[in-house]
mmCIF file of C-alpha atoms and ligand atoms in Angstrom:
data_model
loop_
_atom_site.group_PDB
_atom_site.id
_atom_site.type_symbol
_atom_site.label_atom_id
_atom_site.label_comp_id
_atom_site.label_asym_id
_atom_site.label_seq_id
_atom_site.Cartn_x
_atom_site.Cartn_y
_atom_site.Cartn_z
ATOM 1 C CA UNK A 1 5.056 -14.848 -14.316
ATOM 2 C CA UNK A 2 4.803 -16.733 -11.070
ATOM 3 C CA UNK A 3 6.541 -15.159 -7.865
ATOM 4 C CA UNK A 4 8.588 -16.639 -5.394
ATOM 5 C CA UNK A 5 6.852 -16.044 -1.641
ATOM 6 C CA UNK A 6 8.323 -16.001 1.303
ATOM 7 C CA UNK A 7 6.220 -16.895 4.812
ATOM 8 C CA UNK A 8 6.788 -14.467 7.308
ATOM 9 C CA UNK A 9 5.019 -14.632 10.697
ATOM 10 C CA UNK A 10 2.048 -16.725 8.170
ATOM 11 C CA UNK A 11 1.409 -14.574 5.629
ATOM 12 C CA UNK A 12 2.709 -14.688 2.512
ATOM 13 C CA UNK A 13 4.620 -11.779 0.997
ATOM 14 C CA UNK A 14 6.015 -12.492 -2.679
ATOM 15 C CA UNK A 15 9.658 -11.801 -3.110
ATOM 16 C CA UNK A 16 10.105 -9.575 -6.321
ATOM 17 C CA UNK A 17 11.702 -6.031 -7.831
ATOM 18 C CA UNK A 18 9.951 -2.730 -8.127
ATOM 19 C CA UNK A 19 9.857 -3.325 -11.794
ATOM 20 C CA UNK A 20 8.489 -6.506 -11.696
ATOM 21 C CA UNK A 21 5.415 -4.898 -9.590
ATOM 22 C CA UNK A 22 4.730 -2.714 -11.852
ATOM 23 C CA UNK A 23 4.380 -5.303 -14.369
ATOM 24 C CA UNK A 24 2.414 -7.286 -12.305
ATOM 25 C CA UNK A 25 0.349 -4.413 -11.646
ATOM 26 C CA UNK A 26 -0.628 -3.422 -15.242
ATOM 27 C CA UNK A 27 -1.074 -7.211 -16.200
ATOM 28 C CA UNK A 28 -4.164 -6.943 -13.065
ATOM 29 C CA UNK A 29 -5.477 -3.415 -15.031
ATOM 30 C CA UNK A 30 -5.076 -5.328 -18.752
ATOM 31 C CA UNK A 31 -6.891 -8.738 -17.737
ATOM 32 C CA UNK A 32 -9.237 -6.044 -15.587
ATOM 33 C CA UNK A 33 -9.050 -8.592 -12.779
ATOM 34 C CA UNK A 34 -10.122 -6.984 -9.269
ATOM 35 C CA UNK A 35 -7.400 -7.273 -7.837
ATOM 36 C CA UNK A 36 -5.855 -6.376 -4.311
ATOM 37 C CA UNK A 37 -2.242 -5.329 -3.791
ATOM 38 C CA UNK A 38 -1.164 -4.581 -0.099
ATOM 39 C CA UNK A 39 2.024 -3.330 1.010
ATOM 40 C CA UNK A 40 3.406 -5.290 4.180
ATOM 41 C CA UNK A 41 6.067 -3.610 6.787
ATOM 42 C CA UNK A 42 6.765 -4.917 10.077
ATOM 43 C CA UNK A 43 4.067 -3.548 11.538
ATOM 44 C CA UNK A 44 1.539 -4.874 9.489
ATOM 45 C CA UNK A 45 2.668 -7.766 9.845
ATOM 46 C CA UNK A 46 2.640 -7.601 13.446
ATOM 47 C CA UNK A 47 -0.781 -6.600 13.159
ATOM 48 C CA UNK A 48 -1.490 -9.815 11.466
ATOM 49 C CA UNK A 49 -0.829 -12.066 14.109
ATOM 50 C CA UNK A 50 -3.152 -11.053 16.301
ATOM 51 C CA UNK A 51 -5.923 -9.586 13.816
ATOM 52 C CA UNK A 52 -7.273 -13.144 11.924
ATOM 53 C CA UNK A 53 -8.967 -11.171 9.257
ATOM 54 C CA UNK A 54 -6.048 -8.899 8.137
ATOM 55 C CA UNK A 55 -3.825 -11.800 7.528
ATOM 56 C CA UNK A 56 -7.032 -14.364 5.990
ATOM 57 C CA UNK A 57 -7.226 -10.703 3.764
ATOM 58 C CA UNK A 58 -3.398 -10.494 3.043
ATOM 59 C CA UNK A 59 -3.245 -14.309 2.042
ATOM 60 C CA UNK A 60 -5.930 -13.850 -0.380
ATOM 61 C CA UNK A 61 -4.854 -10.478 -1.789
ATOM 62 C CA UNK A 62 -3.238 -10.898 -5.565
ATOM 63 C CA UNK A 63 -0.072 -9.442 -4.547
ATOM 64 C CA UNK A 64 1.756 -8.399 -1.474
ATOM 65 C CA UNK A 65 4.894 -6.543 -1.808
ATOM 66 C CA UNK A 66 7.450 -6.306 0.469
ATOM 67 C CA UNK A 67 7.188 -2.534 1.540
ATOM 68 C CA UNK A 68 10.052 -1.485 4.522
ATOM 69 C CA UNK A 69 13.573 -3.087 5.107
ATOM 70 C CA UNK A 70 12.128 -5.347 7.842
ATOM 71 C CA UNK A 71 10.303 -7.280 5.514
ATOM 72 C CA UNK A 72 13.147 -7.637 3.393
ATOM 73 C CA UNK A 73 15.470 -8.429 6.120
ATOM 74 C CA UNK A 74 12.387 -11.194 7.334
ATOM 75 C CA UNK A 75 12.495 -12.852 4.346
ATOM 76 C CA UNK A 76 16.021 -13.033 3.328
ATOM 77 C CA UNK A 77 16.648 -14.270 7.119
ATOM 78 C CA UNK A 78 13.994 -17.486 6.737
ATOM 79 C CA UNK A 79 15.930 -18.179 3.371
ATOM 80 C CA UNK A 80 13.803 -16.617 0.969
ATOM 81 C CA UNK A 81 15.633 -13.981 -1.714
ATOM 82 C CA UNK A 82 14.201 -10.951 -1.405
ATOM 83 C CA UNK A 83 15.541 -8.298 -3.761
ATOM 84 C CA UNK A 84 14.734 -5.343 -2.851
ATOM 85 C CA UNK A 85 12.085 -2.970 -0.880
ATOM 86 C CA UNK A 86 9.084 -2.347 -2.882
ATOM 87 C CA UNK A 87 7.588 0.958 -0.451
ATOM 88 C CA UNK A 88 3.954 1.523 -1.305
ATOM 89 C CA UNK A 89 4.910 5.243 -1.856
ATOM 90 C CA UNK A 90 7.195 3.882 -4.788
ATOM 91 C CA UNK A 91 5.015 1.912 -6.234
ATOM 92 C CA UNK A 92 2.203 4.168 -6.582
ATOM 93 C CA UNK A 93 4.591 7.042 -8.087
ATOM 94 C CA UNK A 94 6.614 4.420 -10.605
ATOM 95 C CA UNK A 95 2.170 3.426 -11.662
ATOM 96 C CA UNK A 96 1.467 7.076 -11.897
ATOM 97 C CA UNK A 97 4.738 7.696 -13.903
ATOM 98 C CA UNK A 98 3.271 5.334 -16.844
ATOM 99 C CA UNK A 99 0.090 5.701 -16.564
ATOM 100 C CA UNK A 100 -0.292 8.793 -18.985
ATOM 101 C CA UNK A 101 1.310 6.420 -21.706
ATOM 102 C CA UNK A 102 -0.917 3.467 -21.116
ATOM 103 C CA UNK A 103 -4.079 5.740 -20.144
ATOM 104 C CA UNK A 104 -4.552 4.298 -17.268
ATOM 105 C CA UNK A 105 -7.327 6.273 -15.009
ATOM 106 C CA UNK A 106 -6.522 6.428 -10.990
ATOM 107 C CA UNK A 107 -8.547 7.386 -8.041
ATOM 108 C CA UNK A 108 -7.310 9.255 -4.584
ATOM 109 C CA UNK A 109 -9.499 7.589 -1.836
ATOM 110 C CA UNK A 110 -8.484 8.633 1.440
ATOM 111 C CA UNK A 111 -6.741 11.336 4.538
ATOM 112 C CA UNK A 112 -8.184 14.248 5.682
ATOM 113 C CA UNK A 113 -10.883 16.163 3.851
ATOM 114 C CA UNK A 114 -8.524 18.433 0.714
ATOM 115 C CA UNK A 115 -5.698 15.873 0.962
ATOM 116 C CA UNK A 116 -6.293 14.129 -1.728
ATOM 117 C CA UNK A 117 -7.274 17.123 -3.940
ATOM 118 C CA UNK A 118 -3.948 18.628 -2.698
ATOM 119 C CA UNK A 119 -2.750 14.799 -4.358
ATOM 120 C CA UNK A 120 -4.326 15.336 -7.601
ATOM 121 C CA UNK A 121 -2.924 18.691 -8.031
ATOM 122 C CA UNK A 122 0.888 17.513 -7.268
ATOM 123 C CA UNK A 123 0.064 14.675 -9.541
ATOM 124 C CA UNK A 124 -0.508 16.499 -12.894
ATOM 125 C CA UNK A 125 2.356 18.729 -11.974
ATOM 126 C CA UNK A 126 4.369 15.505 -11.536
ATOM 127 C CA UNK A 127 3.132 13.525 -14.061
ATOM 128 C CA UNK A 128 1.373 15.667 -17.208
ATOM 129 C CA UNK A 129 -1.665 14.093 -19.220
ATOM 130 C CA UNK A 130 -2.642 12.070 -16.231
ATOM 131 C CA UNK A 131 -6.304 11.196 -15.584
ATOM 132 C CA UNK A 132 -6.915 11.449 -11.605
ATOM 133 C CA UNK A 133 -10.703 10.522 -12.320
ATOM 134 C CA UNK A 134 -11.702 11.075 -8.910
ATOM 135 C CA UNK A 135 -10.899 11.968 -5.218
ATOM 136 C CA UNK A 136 -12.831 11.348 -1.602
ATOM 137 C CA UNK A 137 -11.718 11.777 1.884
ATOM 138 C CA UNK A 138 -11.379 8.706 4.115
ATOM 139 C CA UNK A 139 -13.678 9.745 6.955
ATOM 140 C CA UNK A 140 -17.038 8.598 6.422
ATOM 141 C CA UNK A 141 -19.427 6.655 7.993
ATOM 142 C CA UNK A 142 -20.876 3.013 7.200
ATOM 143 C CA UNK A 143 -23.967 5.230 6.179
ATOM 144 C CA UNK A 144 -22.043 6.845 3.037
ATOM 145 C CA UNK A 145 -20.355 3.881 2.062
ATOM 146 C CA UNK A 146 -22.690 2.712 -0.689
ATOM 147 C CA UNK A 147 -22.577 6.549 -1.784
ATOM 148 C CA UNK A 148 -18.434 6.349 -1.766
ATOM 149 C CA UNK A 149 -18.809 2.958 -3.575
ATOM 150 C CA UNK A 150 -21.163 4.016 -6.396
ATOM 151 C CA UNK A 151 -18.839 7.059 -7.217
ATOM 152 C CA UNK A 152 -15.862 5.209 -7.226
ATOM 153 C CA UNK A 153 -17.571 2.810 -9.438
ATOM 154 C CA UNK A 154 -19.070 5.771 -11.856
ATOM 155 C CA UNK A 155 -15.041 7.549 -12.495
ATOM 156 C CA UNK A 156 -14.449 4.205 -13.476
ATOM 157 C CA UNK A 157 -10.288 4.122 -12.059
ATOM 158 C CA UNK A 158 -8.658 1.646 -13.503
ATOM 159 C CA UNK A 159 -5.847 1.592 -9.719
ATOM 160 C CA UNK A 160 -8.021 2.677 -6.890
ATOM 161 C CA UNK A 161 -4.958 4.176 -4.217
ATOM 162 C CA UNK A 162 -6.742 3.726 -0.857
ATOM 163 C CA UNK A 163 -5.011 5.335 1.902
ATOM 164 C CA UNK A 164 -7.469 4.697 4.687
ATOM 165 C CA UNK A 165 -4.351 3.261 7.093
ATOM 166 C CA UNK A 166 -3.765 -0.222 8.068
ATOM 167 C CA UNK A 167 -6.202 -2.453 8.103
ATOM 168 C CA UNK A 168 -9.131 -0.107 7.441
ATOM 169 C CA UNK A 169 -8.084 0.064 3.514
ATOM 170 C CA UNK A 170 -7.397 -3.172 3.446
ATOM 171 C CA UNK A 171 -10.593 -4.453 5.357
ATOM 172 C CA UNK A 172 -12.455 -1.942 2.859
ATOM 173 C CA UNK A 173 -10.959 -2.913 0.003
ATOM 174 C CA UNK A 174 -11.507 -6.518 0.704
ATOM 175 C CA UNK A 175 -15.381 -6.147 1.717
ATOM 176 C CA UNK A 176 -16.142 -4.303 -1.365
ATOM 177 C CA UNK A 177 -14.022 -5.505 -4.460
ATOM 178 C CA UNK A 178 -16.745 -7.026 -6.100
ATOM 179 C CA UNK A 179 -18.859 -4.481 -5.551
ATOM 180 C CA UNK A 180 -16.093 -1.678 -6.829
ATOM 181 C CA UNK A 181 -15.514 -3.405 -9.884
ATOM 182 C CA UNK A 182 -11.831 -1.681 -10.197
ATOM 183 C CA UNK A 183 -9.216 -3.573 -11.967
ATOM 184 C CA UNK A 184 -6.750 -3.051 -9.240
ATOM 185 C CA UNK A 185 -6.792 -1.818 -5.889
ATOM 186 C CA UNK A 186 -3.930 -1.186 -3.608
ATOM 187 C CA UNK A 187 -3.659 0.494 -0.017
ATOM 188 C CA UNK A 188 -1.249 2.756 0.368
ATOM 189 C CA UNK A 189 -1.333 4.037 3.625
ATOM 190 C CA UNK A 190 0.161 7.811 4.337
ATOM 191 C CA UNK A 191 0.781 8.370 0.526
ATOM 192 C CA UNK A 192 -1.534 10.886 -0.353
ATOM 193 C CA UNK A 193 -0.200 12.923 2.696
ATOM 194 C CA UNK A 194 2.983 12.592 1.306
ATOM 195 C CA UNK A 195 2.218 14.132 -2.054
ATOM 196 C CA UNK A 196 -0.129 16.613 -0.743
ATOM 197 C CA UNK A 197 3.136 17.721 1.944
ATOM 198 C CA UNK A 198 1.399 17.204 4.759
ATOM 199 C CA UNK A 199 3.891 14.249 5.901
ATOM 200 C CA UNK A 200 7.585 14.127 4.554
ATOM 201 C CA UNK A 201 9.416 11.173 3.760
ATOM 202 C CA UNK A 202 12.686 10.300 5.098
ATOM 203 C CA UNK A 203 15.698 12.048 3.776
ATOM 204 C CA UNK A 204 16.784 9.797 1.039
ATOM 205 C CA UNK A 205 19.899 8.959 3.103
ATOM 206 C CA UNK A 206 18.068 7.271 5.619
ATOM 207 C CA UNK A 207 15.684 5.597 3.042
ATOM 208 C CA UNK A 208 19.312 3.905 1.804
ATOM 209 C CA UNK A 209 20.289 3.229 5.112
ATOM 210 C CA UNK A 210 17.177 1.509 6.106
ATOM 211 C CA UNK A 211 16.124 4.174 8.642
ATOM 212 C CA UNK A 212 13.041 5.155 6.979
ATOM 213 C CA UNK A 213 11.164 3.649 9.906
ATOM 214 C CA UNK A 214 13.377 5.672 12.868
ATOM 215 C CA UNK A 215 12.422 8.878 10.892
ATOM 216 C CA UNK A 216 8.703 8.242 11.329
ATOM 217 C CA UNK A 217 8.923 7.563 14.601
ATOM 218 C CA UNK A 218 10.730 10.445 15.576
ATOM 219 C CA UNK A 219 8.180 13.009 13.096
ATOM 220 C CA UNK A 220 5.311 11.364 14.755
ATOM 221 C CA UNK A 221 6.083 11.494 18.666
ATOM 222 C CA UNK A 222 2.788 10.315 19.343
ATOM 223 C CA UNK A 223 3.545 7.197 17.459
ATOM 224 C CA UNK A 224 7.008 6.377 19.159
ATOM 225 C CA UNK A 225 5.081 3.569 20.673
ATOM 226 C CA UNK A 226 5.480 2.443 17.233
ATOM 227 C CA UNK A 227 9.236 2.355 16.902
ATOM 228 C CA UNK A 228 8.914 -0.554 19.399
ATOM 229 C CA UNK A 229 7.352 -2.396 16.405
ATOM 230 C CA UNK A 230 10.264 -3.087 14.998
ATOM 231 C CA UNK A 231 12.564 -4.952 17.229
ATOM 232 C CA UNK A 232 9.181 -6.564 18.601
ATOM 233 C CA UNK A 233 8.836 -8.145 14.636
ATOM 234 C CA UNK A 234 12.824 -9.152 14.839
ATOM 235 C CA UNK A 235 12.342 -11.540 17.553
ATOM 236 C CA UNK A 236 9.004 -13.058 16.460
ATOM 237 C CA UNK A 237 10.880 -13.685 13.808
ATOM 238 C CA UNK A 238 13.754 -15.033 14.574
ATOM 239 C CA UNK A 239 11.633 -17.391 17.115
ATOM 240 C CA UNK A 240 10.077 -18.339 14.454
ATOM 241 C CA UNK A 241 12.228 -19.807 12.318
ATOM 242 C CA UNK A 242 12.066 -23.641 11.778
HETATM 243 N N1 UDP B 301 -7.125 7.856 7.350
HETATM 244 C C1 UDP B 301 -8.341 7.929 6.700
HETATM 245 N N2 UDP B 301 -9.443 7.515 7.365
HETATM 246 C C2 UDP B 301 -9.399 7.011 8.615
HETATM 247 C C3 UDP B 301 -8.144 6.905 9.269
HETATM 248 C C4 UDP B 301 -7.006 7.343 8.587
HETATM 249 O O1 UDP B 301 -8.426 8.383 5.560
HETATM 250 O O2 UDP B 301 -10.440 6.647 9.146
HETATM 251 C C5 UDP B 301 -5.936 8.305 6.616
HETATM 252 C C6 UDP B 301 -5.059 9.307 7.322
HETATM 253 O O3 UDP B 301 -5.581 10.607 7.152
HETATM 254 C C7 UDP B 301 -3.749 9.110 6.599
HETATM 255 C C8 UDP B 301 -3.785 7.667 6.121
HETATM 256 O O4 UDP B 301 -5.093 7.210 6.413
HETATM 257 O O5 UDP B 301 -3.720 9.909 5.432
HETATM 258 C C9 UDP B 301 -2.772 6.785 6.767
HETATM 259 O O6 UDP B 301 -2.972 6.832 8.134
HETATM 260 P P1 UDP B 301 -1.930 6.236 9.130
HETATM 261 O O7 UDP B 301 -0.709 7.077 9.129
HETATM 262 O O8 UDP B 301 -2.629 5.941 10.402
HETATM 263 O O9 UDP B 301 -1.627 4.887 8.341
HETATM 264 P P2 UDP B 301 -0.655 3.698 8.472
HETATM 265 O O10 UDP B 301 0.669 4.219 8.937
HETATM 266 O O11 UDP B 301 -1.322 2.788 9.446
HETATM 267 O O12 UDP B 301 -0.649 3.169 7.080
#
């Protein structure tokens, strides 16, 4: 299956459904492929055009999904179809929700020290039978990095859910795929703090009406600087269409 991409701001985000990600996903975990998956909003990829290495990472990942509406909207403004959101959040539930069936074996790597224990735990009430092989806190030092690595590596996770925030999981996951040997990795951002309850999600309403992104502004006041993302990634944009 090849995927339509769309350029937006220079980096390449493929156009595609939630199911098809999935899909893809599992295809990365059945040819065991190392493989990166990001999830780009608006404000990653803001970040990208002024941080060199996120986007050289991004345009080398093996799949970049178009998580928020702004990244829809992006692409389906510069003329490329986008169907619909794929939300990192999503995507990890909708892997977790098969992966008892296929045996697939997935490790929590990232937030706050009992976050993503509080993850597991939600997870095997969500999903029954499924194998969370492993769990470590993002906060760590270059020193315990070879430590982090050789666990990961021992649990043997077939998806590796890195929620480190943007770029550090993606940086991470770039510097050390070989070394991790996982068949797919993906960062996904405040996800584990979502499961464990520590951060909601938007009402479900404003999810459909494309507000998710007012919502976390407004939870996070000390992030309202980020709300200014948004329009910011409109214009650059819409400049920079040909
Ligand atoms: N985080 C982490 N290590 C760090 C910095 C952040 O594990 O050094 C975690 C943080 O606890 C949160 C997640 O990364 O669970 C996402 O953080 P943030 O909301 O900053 O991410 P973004 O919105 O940039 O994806």
């Amino acid at each position: 299956m090849s995927l339509k991409q769309a350029e937006i701001l220079g980096v390449n985000v493929n156009s595609l459904t939630m199911v098809q990600a999935v899909e893809k996903v599992q295809q990365f975990i059945d040819e065991r492929k190392n493989a990166l998956v990001a999830t780009a909003n608006a404000e990653m990829l803001m970040r990208a055009t002024q941080d060199e290495e996120l986007k050289h990472i991004l345009n080398n990942a093996d799949l970049v999904v178009p998580d928020g509406a702004g990244t829809v909207w992006a692409a389906n403004y510069l003329g490329v179809e986008m169907p619909e959101r794929v939300a990192g959040y999503d995507l990890a539930q909708e892997l977790m929700r098969e992966a008892p069936g296929r045996g697939d074996r997935i490790y929590f790597f990232g937030s706050a020290p009992g976050v993503a224990e509080s993850a597991r735990e939600k997870a095997m009430e969500l999903y029954p039978g499924i194998k969370i092989v492993g769990t470590r806190n993002g906060f760590f030092s270059e020193a315990d990095e070879p430590e982090i690595i050789a666990e990961i590596k021992a649990a043997r996770p077939d998806i590796l859910l890195a929620a480190l925030g943007v770029p550090k999981q993606e940086k991470w996951l770039y510097k050390y795929r070989q070394a991790l040997q996982v068949p797919v990795a993906i960062g996904v951002g405040g996800t584990l703090d979502v499961m464990a309850g520590v951060m909601q999600r938007a009402p479900l309403w404003m999810q459909k009406a494309k507000l998710e992104w007012l919502f976390r502004g407004l939870k996070q006041p000390s992030r309202a600087g980020r709300l200014l993302a948004l329009p910011k990634f409109v214009m650059k944009v819409m400049a920079s269409k040909k």
